[in-house]
mmCIF file of C-alpha atoms in Angstrom:
data_model
loop_
_atom_site.group_PDB
_atom_site.id
_atom_site.type_symbol
_atom_site.label_atom_id
_atom_site.label_comp_id
_atom_site.label_asym_id
_atom_site.label_seq_id
_atom_site.Cartn_x
_atom_site.Cartn_y
_atom_site.Cartn_z
ATOM 1 C CA MET A 1 144.788 133.952 94.425
ATOM 2 C CA ALA A 2 142.200 132.672 96.889
ATOM 3 C CA ARG A 3 138.555 132.680 95.837
ATOM 4 C CA LEU A 4 136.411 135.398 97.425
ATOM 5 C CA GLY A 5 134.941 134.045 100.649
ATOM 6 C CA SER A 6 137.037 130.866 100.541
ATOM 7 C CA TRP A 7 137.128 130.870 104.357
ATOM 8 C CA ILE A 8 133.374 130.322 104.704
ATOM 9 C CA GLU A 9 131.753 127.148 103.443
ATOM 10 C CA PRO A 10 128.120 126.016 103.114
ATOM 11 C CA PHE A 11 127.164 122.506 104.208
ATOM 12 C CA ASP A 12 123.754 120.846 104.313
ATOM 13 C CA GLU A 13 123.461 121.578 108.041
ATOM 14 C CA GLY A 14 124.581 125.224 107.965
ATOM 15 C CA ILE A 15 127.380 127.622 107.110
ATOM 16 C CA TYR A 16 130.821 126.848 108.504
ATOM 17 C CA VAL A 17 133.235 129.695 109.216
ATOM 18 C CA ARG A 18 136.579 127.910 109.146
ATOM 19 C CA PRO A 19 138.934 130.471 110.778
ATOM 20 C CA ALA A 20 136.425 130.854 113.629
ATOM 21 C CA ASP A 21 135.684 127.126 113.877
ATOM 22 C CA ALA A 22 132.034 128.158 114.228
ATOM 23 C CA TRP A 23 128.726 127.491 112.468
ATOM 24 C CA ILE A 24 125.970 129.934 111.542
ATOM 25 C CA ASP A 25 122.398 128.740 112.225
ATOM 26 C CA PRO A 26 123.378 125.053 112.254
ATOM 27 C CA SER A 27 120.565 122.521 112.119
ATOM 28 C CA GLN A 28 122.573 120.053 114.229
ATOM 29 C CA PRO A 29 124.278 120.537 117.613
ATOM 30 C CA LYS A 30 127.747 122.104 117.243
ATOM 31 C CA GLU A 31 130.557 123.241 119.516
ATOM 32 C CA ARG A 32 130.189 126.897 118.458
ATOM 33 C CA ALA A 33 127.007 128.370 116.976
ATOM 34 C CA LEU A 34 126.278 131.914 115.828
ATOM 35 C CA VAL A 35 122.485 132.265 115.650
ATOM 36 C CA THR A 36 120.639 134.925 113.655
ATOM 37 C CA HIS A 37 117.189 134.623 115.298
ATOM 38 C CA GLY A 38 114.862 132.401 117.264
ATOM 39 C CA HIS A 39 112.739 130.653 114.612
ATOM 40 C CA ALA A 40 113.113 126.883 114.799
ATOM 41 C CA ASP A 41 114.654 126.494 111.339
ATOM 42 C CA HIS A 42 117.553 128.755 112.425
ATOM 43 C CA ALA A 43 117.832 128.243 116.193
ATOM 44 C CA ARG A 44 118.229 124.702 117.503
ATOM 45 C CA GLY A 45 119.108 123.469 120.975
ATOM 46 C CA GLY A 46 122.083 121.371 122.040
ATOM 47 C CA HIS A 47 125.045 123.574 121.053
ATOM 48 C CA SER A 48 128.023 123.738 123.411
ATOM 49 C CA GLU A 49 128.266 127.529 123.004
ATOM 50 C CA VAL A 50 125.895 130.019 121.398
ATOM 51 C CA TRP A 51 126.433 133.633 120.355
ATOM 52 C CA ALA A 52 123.203 135.553 119.752
ATOM 53 C CA THR A 53 121.394 138.714 120.805
ATOM 54 C CA PRO A 54 119.982 138.702 124.357
ATOM 55 C CA GLU A 55 116.447 138.504 122.944
ATOM 56 C CA THR A 56 117.264 135.507 120.745
ATOM 57 C CA LEU A 57 118.886 133.734 123.685
ATOM 58 C CA ALA A 58 115.752 134.410 125.755
ATOM 59 C CA ILE A 59 113.569 132.971 122.975
ATOM 60 C CA MET A 60 115.815 129.905 122.734
ATOM 61 C CA GLY A 61 115.570 129.558 126.507
ATOM 62 C CA VAL A 62 111.773 129.425 126.317
ATOM 63 C CA ARG A 63 111.840 126.911 123.479
ATOM 64 C CA TYR A 64 114.815 124.698 124.335
ATOM 65 C CA GLY A 65 115.770 125.456 127.913
ATOM 66 C CA GLU A 66 118.690 127.445 129.242
ATOM 67 C CA GLN A 67 121.508 127.939 126.715
ATOM 68 C CA ASN A 68 125.249 128.241 127.258
ATOM 69 C CA GLY A 69 124.899 131.637 125.670
ATOM 70 C CA ASN A 70 127.095 134.619 124.971
ATOM 71 C CA PRO A 71 124.738 137.609 124.627
ATOM 72 C CA VAL A 72 125.785 140.091 121.959
ATOM 73 C CA ALA A 73 124.193 143.556 121.717
ATOM 74 C CA TYR A 74 123.639 145.113 118.298
ATOM 75 C CA GLY A 75 126.835 146.743 117.050
ATOM 76 C CA GLU A 76 129.023 145.139 119.699
ATOM 77 C CA GLY A 77 132.195 143.752 118.124
ATOM 78 C CA PHE A 78 133.834 140.542 119.310
ATOM 79 C CA ARG A 79 136.303 138.015 117.982
ATOM 80 C CA VAL A 80 135.830 134.289 117.435
ATOM 81 C CA GLY A 81 139.039 132.561 116.460
ATOM 82 C CA GLU A 82 140.546 134.697 113.718
ATOM 83 C CA VAL A 83 137.283 136.394 112.667
ATOM 84 C CA ASP A 84 135.890 139.753 113.773
ATOM 85 C CA VAL A 85 132.147 139.479 114.297
ATOM 86 C CA ARG A 86 129.282 141.832 115.034
ATOM 87 C CA PHE A 87 125.511 141.541 114.991
ATOM 88 C CA VAL A 88 123.306 144.207 113.376
ATOM 89 C CA PRO A 89 119.484 144.333 113.177
ATOM 90 C CA ALA A 90 117.721 142.257 110.516
ATOM 91 C CA GLY A 91 114.185 143.593 111.081
ATOM 92 C CA HIS A 92 112.678 140.089 110.943
ATOM 93 C CA VAL A 93 111.476 139.439 114.522
ATOM 94 C CA LEU A 94 112.486 140.539 118.015
ATOM 95 C CA GLY A 95 116.240 140.010 118.447
ATOM 96 C CA SER A 96 116.851 139.016 114.831
ATOM 97 C CA ALA A 97 120.311 139.866 113.561
ATOM 98 C CA GLN A 98 122.499 139.859 110.526
ATOM 99 C CA ILE A 99 125.945 138.493 111.272
ATOM 100 C CA VAL A 100 128.824 140.581 109.935
ATOM 101 C CA LEU A 101 132.064 138.613 109.497
ATOM 102 C CA GLU A 102 135.429 140.215 108.681
ATOM 103 C CA HIS A 103 138.560 138.246 107.853
ATOM 104 C CA ALA A 104 141.455 138.440 105.403
ATOM 105 C CA GLY A 105 140.380 141.882 104.211
ATOM 106 C CA GLU A 106 136.882 140.660 103.247
ATOM 107 C CA ARG A 107 133.483 141.393 104.733
ATOM 108 C CA ILE A 108 130.659 138.858 104.558
ATOM 109 C CA VAL A 109 127.139 139.605 105.803
ATOM 110 C CA VAL A 110 124.868 136.672 106.653
ATOM 111 C CA SER A 111 121.423 138.209 106.742
ATOM 112 C CA GLY A 112 119.429 135.290 108.145
ATOM 113 C CA ASP A 113 115.780 136.181 107.470
ATOM 114 C CA TYR A 114 114.993 139.874 107.090
ATOM 115 C CA LYS A 115 112.490 142.489 106.001
ATOM 116 C CA ARG A 116 112.654 146.218 105.245
ATOM 117 C CA ARG A 117 109.147 147.201 106.457
ATOM 118 C CA GLU A 118 108.662 149.042 109.722
ATOM 119 C CA ASP A 119 107.836 146.693 112.591
ATOM 120 C CA PRO A 120 107.053 148.065 116.076
ATOM 121 C CA THR A 121 108.242 144.833 117.717
ATOM 122 C CA CYS A 122 111.858 144.844 116.513
ATOM 123 C CA ALA A 123 114.778 147.019 115.434
ATOM 124 C CA PRO A 124 114.812 147.939 111.713
ATOM 125 C CA PHE A 125 117.141 146.318 109.173
ATOM 126 C CA GLU A 126 120.558 147.961 109.074
ATOM 127 C CA PRO A 127 122.256 147.911 105.662
ATOM 128 C CA VAL A 128 125.944 146.950 105.774
ATOM 129 C CA PRO A 129 127.941 147.205 102.509
ATOM 130 C CA CYS A 130 129.925 144.009 101.963
ATOM 131 C CA ASP A 131 131.858 141.808 99.567
ATOM 132 C CA ILE A 132 129.468 138.868 99.904
ATOM 133 C CA PHE A 133 125.824 139.201 100.919
ATOM 134 C CA ILE A 134 124.186 135.953 102.006
ATOM 135 C CA THR A 135 120.462 136.421 101.575
ATOM 136 C CA GLU A 136 117.215 134.506 101.880
ATOM 137 C CA ALA A 137 114.726 134.435 98.990
ATOM 138 C CA THR A 138 111.517 133.230 100.653
ATOM 139 C CA PHE A 139 109.482 135.599 98.474
ATOM 140 C CA GLY A 140 112.016 135.801 95.675
ATOM 141 C CA LEU A 141 109.580 136.054 92.765
ATOM 142 C CA PRO A 142 108.248 139.271 91.144
ATOM 143 C CA VAL A 143 104.662 138.242 91.978
ATOM 144 C CA PHE A 144 105.415 138.812 95.671
ATOM 145 C CA ARG A 145 104.994 142.509 96.352
ATOM 146 C CA HIS A 146 103.567 143.000 99.826
ATOM 147 C CA PRO A 147 100.918 145.706 100.352
ATOM 148 C CA ASP A 148 101.033 148.367 103.062
ATOM 149 C CA THR A 149 100.726 146.715 106.481
ATOM 150 C CA GLY A 150 98.389 149.400 107.823
ATOM 151 C CA SER A 151 95.897 148.803 105.018
ATOM 152 C CA GLU A 152 95.791 145.074 105.832
ATOM 153 C CA ILE A 153 95.185 145.844 109.524
ATOM 154 C CA ASP A 154 92.384 148.229 108.492
ATOM 155 C CA ARG A 155 90.790 145.385 106.517
ATOM 156 C CA LEU A 156 90.948 143.200 109.615
ATOM 157 C CA LEU A 157 89.316 145.860 111.798
ATOM 158 C CA HIS A 158 86.644 146.572 109.196
ATOM 159 C CA ARG A 159 85.701 142.905 109.118
ATOM 160 C CA LEU A 160 85.623 142.753 112.924
ATOM 161 C CA HIS A 161 83.331 145.763 113.226
ATOM 162 C CA SER A 162 81.027 144.701 110.385
ATOM 163 C CA ASP A 163 79.477 141.893 112.458
ATOM 164 C CA PRO A 164 79.914 142.148 116.258
ATOM 165 C CA SER A 165 78.186 138.778 116.734
ATOM 166 C CA ARG A 166 81.239 136.999 115.301
ATOM 167 C CA SER A 167 84.873 136.790 116.345
ATOM 168 C CA VAL A 168 87.800 137.049 113.939
ATOM 169 C CA LEU A 169 90.250 134.190 114.340
ATOM 170 C CA VAL A 170 93.677 135.239 113.053
ATOM 171 C CA GLY A 171 96.234 132.568 112.256
ATOM 172 C CA ALA A 172 99.741 133.908 112.797
ATOM 173 C CA TYR A 173 103.129 132.342 113.427
ATOM 174 C CA ALA A 174 103.589 132.133 117.222
ATOM 175 C CA LEU A 175 106.989 133.870 117.231
ATOM 176 C CA GLY A 176 107.047 137.325 115.738
ATOM 177 C CA LYS A 177 103.981 137.467 113.509
ATOM 178 C CA ALA A 178 101.386 137.145 116.286
ATOM 179 C CA GLN A 179 103.019 139.871 118.363
ATOM 180 C CA ARG A 180 103.473 142.116 115.337
ATOM 181 C CA VAL A 181 99.793 141.873 114.370
ATOM 182 C CA ILE A 182 98.784 142.652 117.956
ATOM 183 C CA THR A 183 101.011 145.748 118.168
ATOM 184 C CA GLU A 184 99.862 146.924 114.736
ATOM 185 C CA LEU A 185 96.255 146.637 115.928
ATOM 186 C CA ARG A 186 97.108 148.731 118.980
ATOM 187 C CA ARG A 187 98.734 151.372 116.758
ATOM 188 C CA ARG A 188 95.473 151.611 114.776
ATOM 189 C CA GLY A 189 93.585 152.371 117.987
ATOM 190 C CA HIS A 190 92.210 148.911 118.788
ATOM 191 C CA GLU A 191 92.205 148.899 122.597
ATOM 192 C CA GLN A 192 89.798 146.020 123.183
ATOM 193 C CA PRO A 193 91.068 142.798 124.807
ATOM 194 C CA ILE A 194 92.596 140.334 122.353
ATOM 195 C CA TYR A 195 92.111 136.646 123.079
ATOM 196 C CA TYR A 196 94.819 134.088 122.396
ATOM 197 C CA HIS A 197 95.334 130.366 121.964
ATOM 198 C CA GLY A 198 97.580 128.713 124.545
ATOM 199 C CA ALA A 199 100.282 128.014 121.935
ATOM 200 C CA VAL A 200 101.152 131.721 121.654
ATOM 201 C CA GLU A 201 100.970 132.456 125.387
ATOM 202 C CA ARG A 202 104.613 131.869 126.360
ATOM 203 C CA LEU A 203 106.033 133.988 123.569
ATOM 204 C CA CYS A 204 103.531 136.811 124.126
ATOM 205 C CA ASN A 205 104.522 136.830 127.798
ATOM 206 C CA LEU A 206 108.208 136.869 126.823
ATOM 207 C CA TYR A 207 107.696 139.813 124.468
ATOM 208 C CA GLU A 208 106.059 141.708 127.332
ATOM 209 C CA GLU A 209 108.997 140.854 129.604
ATOM 210 C CA LEU A 210 111.378 142.151 126.936
ATOM 211 C CA GLY A 211 109.583 145.485 126.699
ATOM 212 C CA VAL A 212 107.073 145.006 123.864
ATOM 213 C CA SER A 213 103.665 146.137 125.130
ATOM 214 C CA LEU A 214 100.752 144.093 123.790
ATOM 215 C CA GLY A 215 97.890 145.635 125.748
ATOM 216 C CA GLU A 216 95.176 143.570 127.419
ATOM 217 C CA MET A 217 95.397 139.907 126.472
ATOM 218 C CA ARG A 218 93.015 137.146 127.559
ATOM 219 C CA HIS A 219 93.335 133.381 127.321
ATOM 220 C CA THR A 220 90.526 131.604 125.466
ATOM 221 C CA ALA A 221 90.568 128.825 128.072
ATOM 222 C CA GLY A 222 87.691 129.416 130.434
ATOM 223 C CA ALA A 223 86.203 132.244 128.357
ATOM 224 C CA LYS A 224 82.560 131.878 127.390
ATOM 225 C CA LYS A 225 81.676 131.861 123.718
ATOM 226 C CA GLU A 226 79.537 134.995 123.983
ATOM 227 C CA GLU A 227 82.391 136.867 125.695
ATOM 228 C CA MET A 228 84.565 136.498 122.593
ATOM 229 C CA ALA A 229 81.974 137.834 120.153
ATOM 230 C CA GLY A 230 83.218 141.034 118.549
ATOM 231 C CA HIS A 231 86.826 140.270 119.509
ATOM 232 C CA ILE A 232 90.000 139.193 117.745
ATOM 233 C CA VAL A 233 91.483 135.823 118.653
ATOM 234 C CA MET A 234 95.145 135.025 117.880
ATOM 235 C CA ALA A 235 96.159 131.418 117.210
ATOM 236 C CA PRO A 236 98.838 129.439 115.384
ATOM 237 C CA PRO A 237 97.860 128.536 111.797
ATOM 238 C CA SER A 238 97.501 124.877 112.765
ATOM 239 C CA ALA A 239 94.564 125.753 115.038
ATOM 240 C CA LEU A 240 92.436 127.523 112.422
ATOM 241 C CA ASN A 241 90.519 124.434 111.332
ATOM 242 C CA ASP A 242 91.047 122.487 114.531
ATOM 243 C CA ARG A 243 88.273 121.319 116.868
ATOM 244 C CA TRP A 244 89.512 123.988 119.294
ATOM 245 C CA SER A 245 88.045 126.718 117.073
ATOM 246 C CA ARG A 246 84.510 125.433 117.696
ATOM 247 C CA ARG A 247 84.521 127.186 121.069
ATOM 248 C CA LEU A 248 84.534 130.553 119.254
ATOM 249 C CA PRO A 249 81.381 132.448 118.176
ATOM 250 C CA ASP A 250 81.044 131.801 114.394
ATOM 251 C CA PRO A 251 84.625 132.898 113.703
ATOM 252 C CA VAL A 252 85.770 134.659 110.559
ATOM 253 C CA THR A 253 88.910 132.712 109.683
ATOM 254 C CA ALA A 254 91.826 134.995 108.806
ATOM 255 C CA MET A 255 95.498 134.329 108.123
ATOM 256 C CA ALA A 256 98.395 136.807 108.330
ATOM 257 C CA SER A 257 101.099 135.667 105.930
ATOM 258 C CA GLY A 258 102.954 136.716 102.822
ATOM 259 C CA TRP A 259 101.658 133.500 101.257
ATOM 260 C CA MET A 260 98.151 134.987 101.281
ATOM 261 C CA ARG A 261 99.177 136.800 98.090
ATOM 262 C CA ILE A 262 98.449 133.430 96.446
ATOM 263 C CA ARG A 263 94.647 133.261 96.499
ATOM 264 C CA GLN A 264 94.569 129.551 95.721
ATOM 265 C CA ARG A 265 96.616 128.898 98.856
ATOM 266 C CA ALA A 266 94.090 130.888 100.889
ATOM 267 C CA ARG A 267 91.152 128.966 99.411
ATOM 268 C CA GLN A 268 92.814 125.604 100.023
ATOM 269 C CA SER A 269 93.233 126.546 103.693
ATOM 270 C CA ASN A 270 89.613 127.757 103.985
ATOM 271 C CA ILE A 271 90.764 131.291 104.759
ATOM 272 C CA GLU A 272 87.898 133.764 104.638
ATOM 273 C CA LEU A 273 90.041 136.853 105.248
ATOM 274 C CA PRO A 274 93.567 136.587 103.768
ATOM 275 C CA LEU A 275 95.909 139.230 105.196
ATOM 276 C CA VAL A 276 99.136 139.770 103.260
ATOM 277 C CA ILE A 277 101.442 140.567 106.179
ATOM 278 C CA SER A 278 104.946 139.139 105.975
ATOM 279 C CA ASP A 279 108.063 139.156 108.135
ATOM 280 C CA HIS A 280 110.221 138.505 105.061
ATOM 281 C CA ALA A 281 111.426 140.857 102.344
ATOM 282 C CA ASP A 282 109.341 140.849 99.173
ATOM 283 C CA TRP A 283 110.800 140.864 95.643
ATOM 284 C CA ASP A 284 111.358 144.627 95.523
ATOM 285 C CA GLU A 285 112.944 144.658 98.983
ATOM 286 C CA LEU A 286 115.276 141.790 98.092
ATOM 287 C CA THR A 287 116.466 143.398 94.875
ATOM 288 C CA CYS A 288 116.647 146.946 96.298
ATOM 289 C CA THR A 289 118.717 145.652 99.235
ATOM 290 C CA ILE A 290 121.219 144.045 96.868
ATOM 291 C CA ARG A 291 121.424 147.262 94.847
ATOM 292 C CA GLU A 292 122.007 149.249 98.034
ATOM 293 C CA LEU A 293 124.718 146.998 99.462
ATOM 294 C CA LYS A 294 126.573 146.564 96.150
ATOM 295 C CA PRO A 295 128.145 143.199 97.020
ATOM 296 C CA ARG A 296 130.606 141.544 94.674
ATOM 297 C CA GLU A 297 128.762 138.265 95.154
ATOM 298 C CA VAL A 298 125.319 137.183 96.404
ATOM 299 C CA TRP A 299 124.820 133.768 97.991
ATOM 300 C CA ILE A 300 121.210 132.601 98.358
ATOM 301 C CA THR A 301 120.391 130.294 101.263
ATOM 302 C CA HIS A 302 116.744 129.289 100.727
ATOM 303 C CA GLY A 303 113.475 130.198 99.065
ATOM 304 C CA ARG A 304 112.986 131.011 95.386
ATOM 305 C CA GLU A 305 116.728 130.842 94.690
ATOM 306 C CA GLU A 306 116.666 130.503 90.911
ATOM 307 C CA ALA A 307 114.716 133.706 90.184
ATOM 308 C CA LEU A 308 116.876 135.879 92.447
ATOM 309 C CA LYS A 309 120.044 134.298 91.066
ATOM 310 C CA HIS A 310 118.844 135.090 87.525
ATOM 311 C CA TRP A 311 118.130 138.713 88.518
ATOM 312 C CA CYS A 312 121.653 139.039 89.946
ATOM 313 C CA MET A 313 123.238 137.663 86.804
ATOM 314 C CA LEU A 314 121.235 140.105 84.658
ATOM 315 C CA HIS A 315 122.703 142.905 86.787
ATOM 316 C CA GLN A 316 126.275 141.616 86.479
ATOM 317 C CA ILE A 317 126.414 140.342 90.070
ATOM 318 C CA LYS A 318 127.879 136.905 90.618
ATOM 319 C CA ALA A 319 125.400 134.685 92.465
ATOM 320 C CA ARG A 320 125.145 131.127 93.737
ATOM 321 C CA GLU A 321 122.585 128.923 95.451
ATOM 322 C CA LEU A 322 123.599 127.293 98.749
ATOM 323 C CA ASN A 323 120.715 124.797 99.002
ATOM 324 C CA LEU A 324 120.890 124.447 102.784
ATOM 325 C CA VAL A 325 118.768 121.699 104.335
ATOM 326 C CA GLY A 326 116.146 122.443 106.988
ATOM 327 C CA TYR A 327 115.327 126.066 106.175
ATOM 328 C CA GLU A 328 111.578 126.180 105.826
ATOM 329 C CA ASP A 329 109.103 128.563 104.236
ATOM 330 C CA GLU A 330 107.194 128.392 107.545
ATOM 331 C CA ASP A 331 103.783 130.024 107.825
ATOM 332 C CA ASP A 332 105.500 133.417 107.715
#
């Protein structure tokens, strides 16, 4: 009797689906690639053919140039080789998808990166019961329990309003996190212009083109220091302690990331205002998702694999680590 999921095989550079002759999120150029979302550790350029959501293809176009893409809407079924495939929302960033594979009477769900929290910039995670659930474990330790997003945004606004002579410089990943923080600020009634670093400009513009309203945005280039006092400035994490930040009026340095749960990490990065806002599932979301889906096996692609594997074994769920190369913790 064939082993469960024997038709799908992990390699260092990605997951190979043999009866489809296709790869999922390959780190090297391939003939056929199924891509879960647009972050650089999952979406690479150079593939001969790409299947992804229209939004992910648009993001890849901005980052890597035009793709030979096959756009796939959520829920739309299609066939690659001998495998039936569909994409369902992952709730990670705009266009992010789980890939549902069906073959030989088995269903395998490759989640990519995902979260269960509400996010106004993307479709919510859709649970799909399956035989094998392939999951991330970026925050796969019990210490990682993310607080309410609204309360973290309130902390940001409180700090902004407490000293109008200063700006608040928020470090946020350029794809997904920056746009999410901006839309969350708008939902809390912050209608003032938000300034941005040039590195997030293209993706903010793309989000607007794809229907995600960000409100009034202004480029820091050309803006006078006094103009930015009392305003929020969005920038990639790499810019927080860069010479570029000297143009801002005595900025409060903030960082929006699930890693801000670790106070030592915040101190080492000179973060004055750590904001625990993550685009990945926390420990409770990871374990609750597995309970909900009831898979026969769990395969763990990256992150804190050992702890989640141990939890699965304690709950009589077979689990294995895939140890894929190139999947990064990123700045979340």
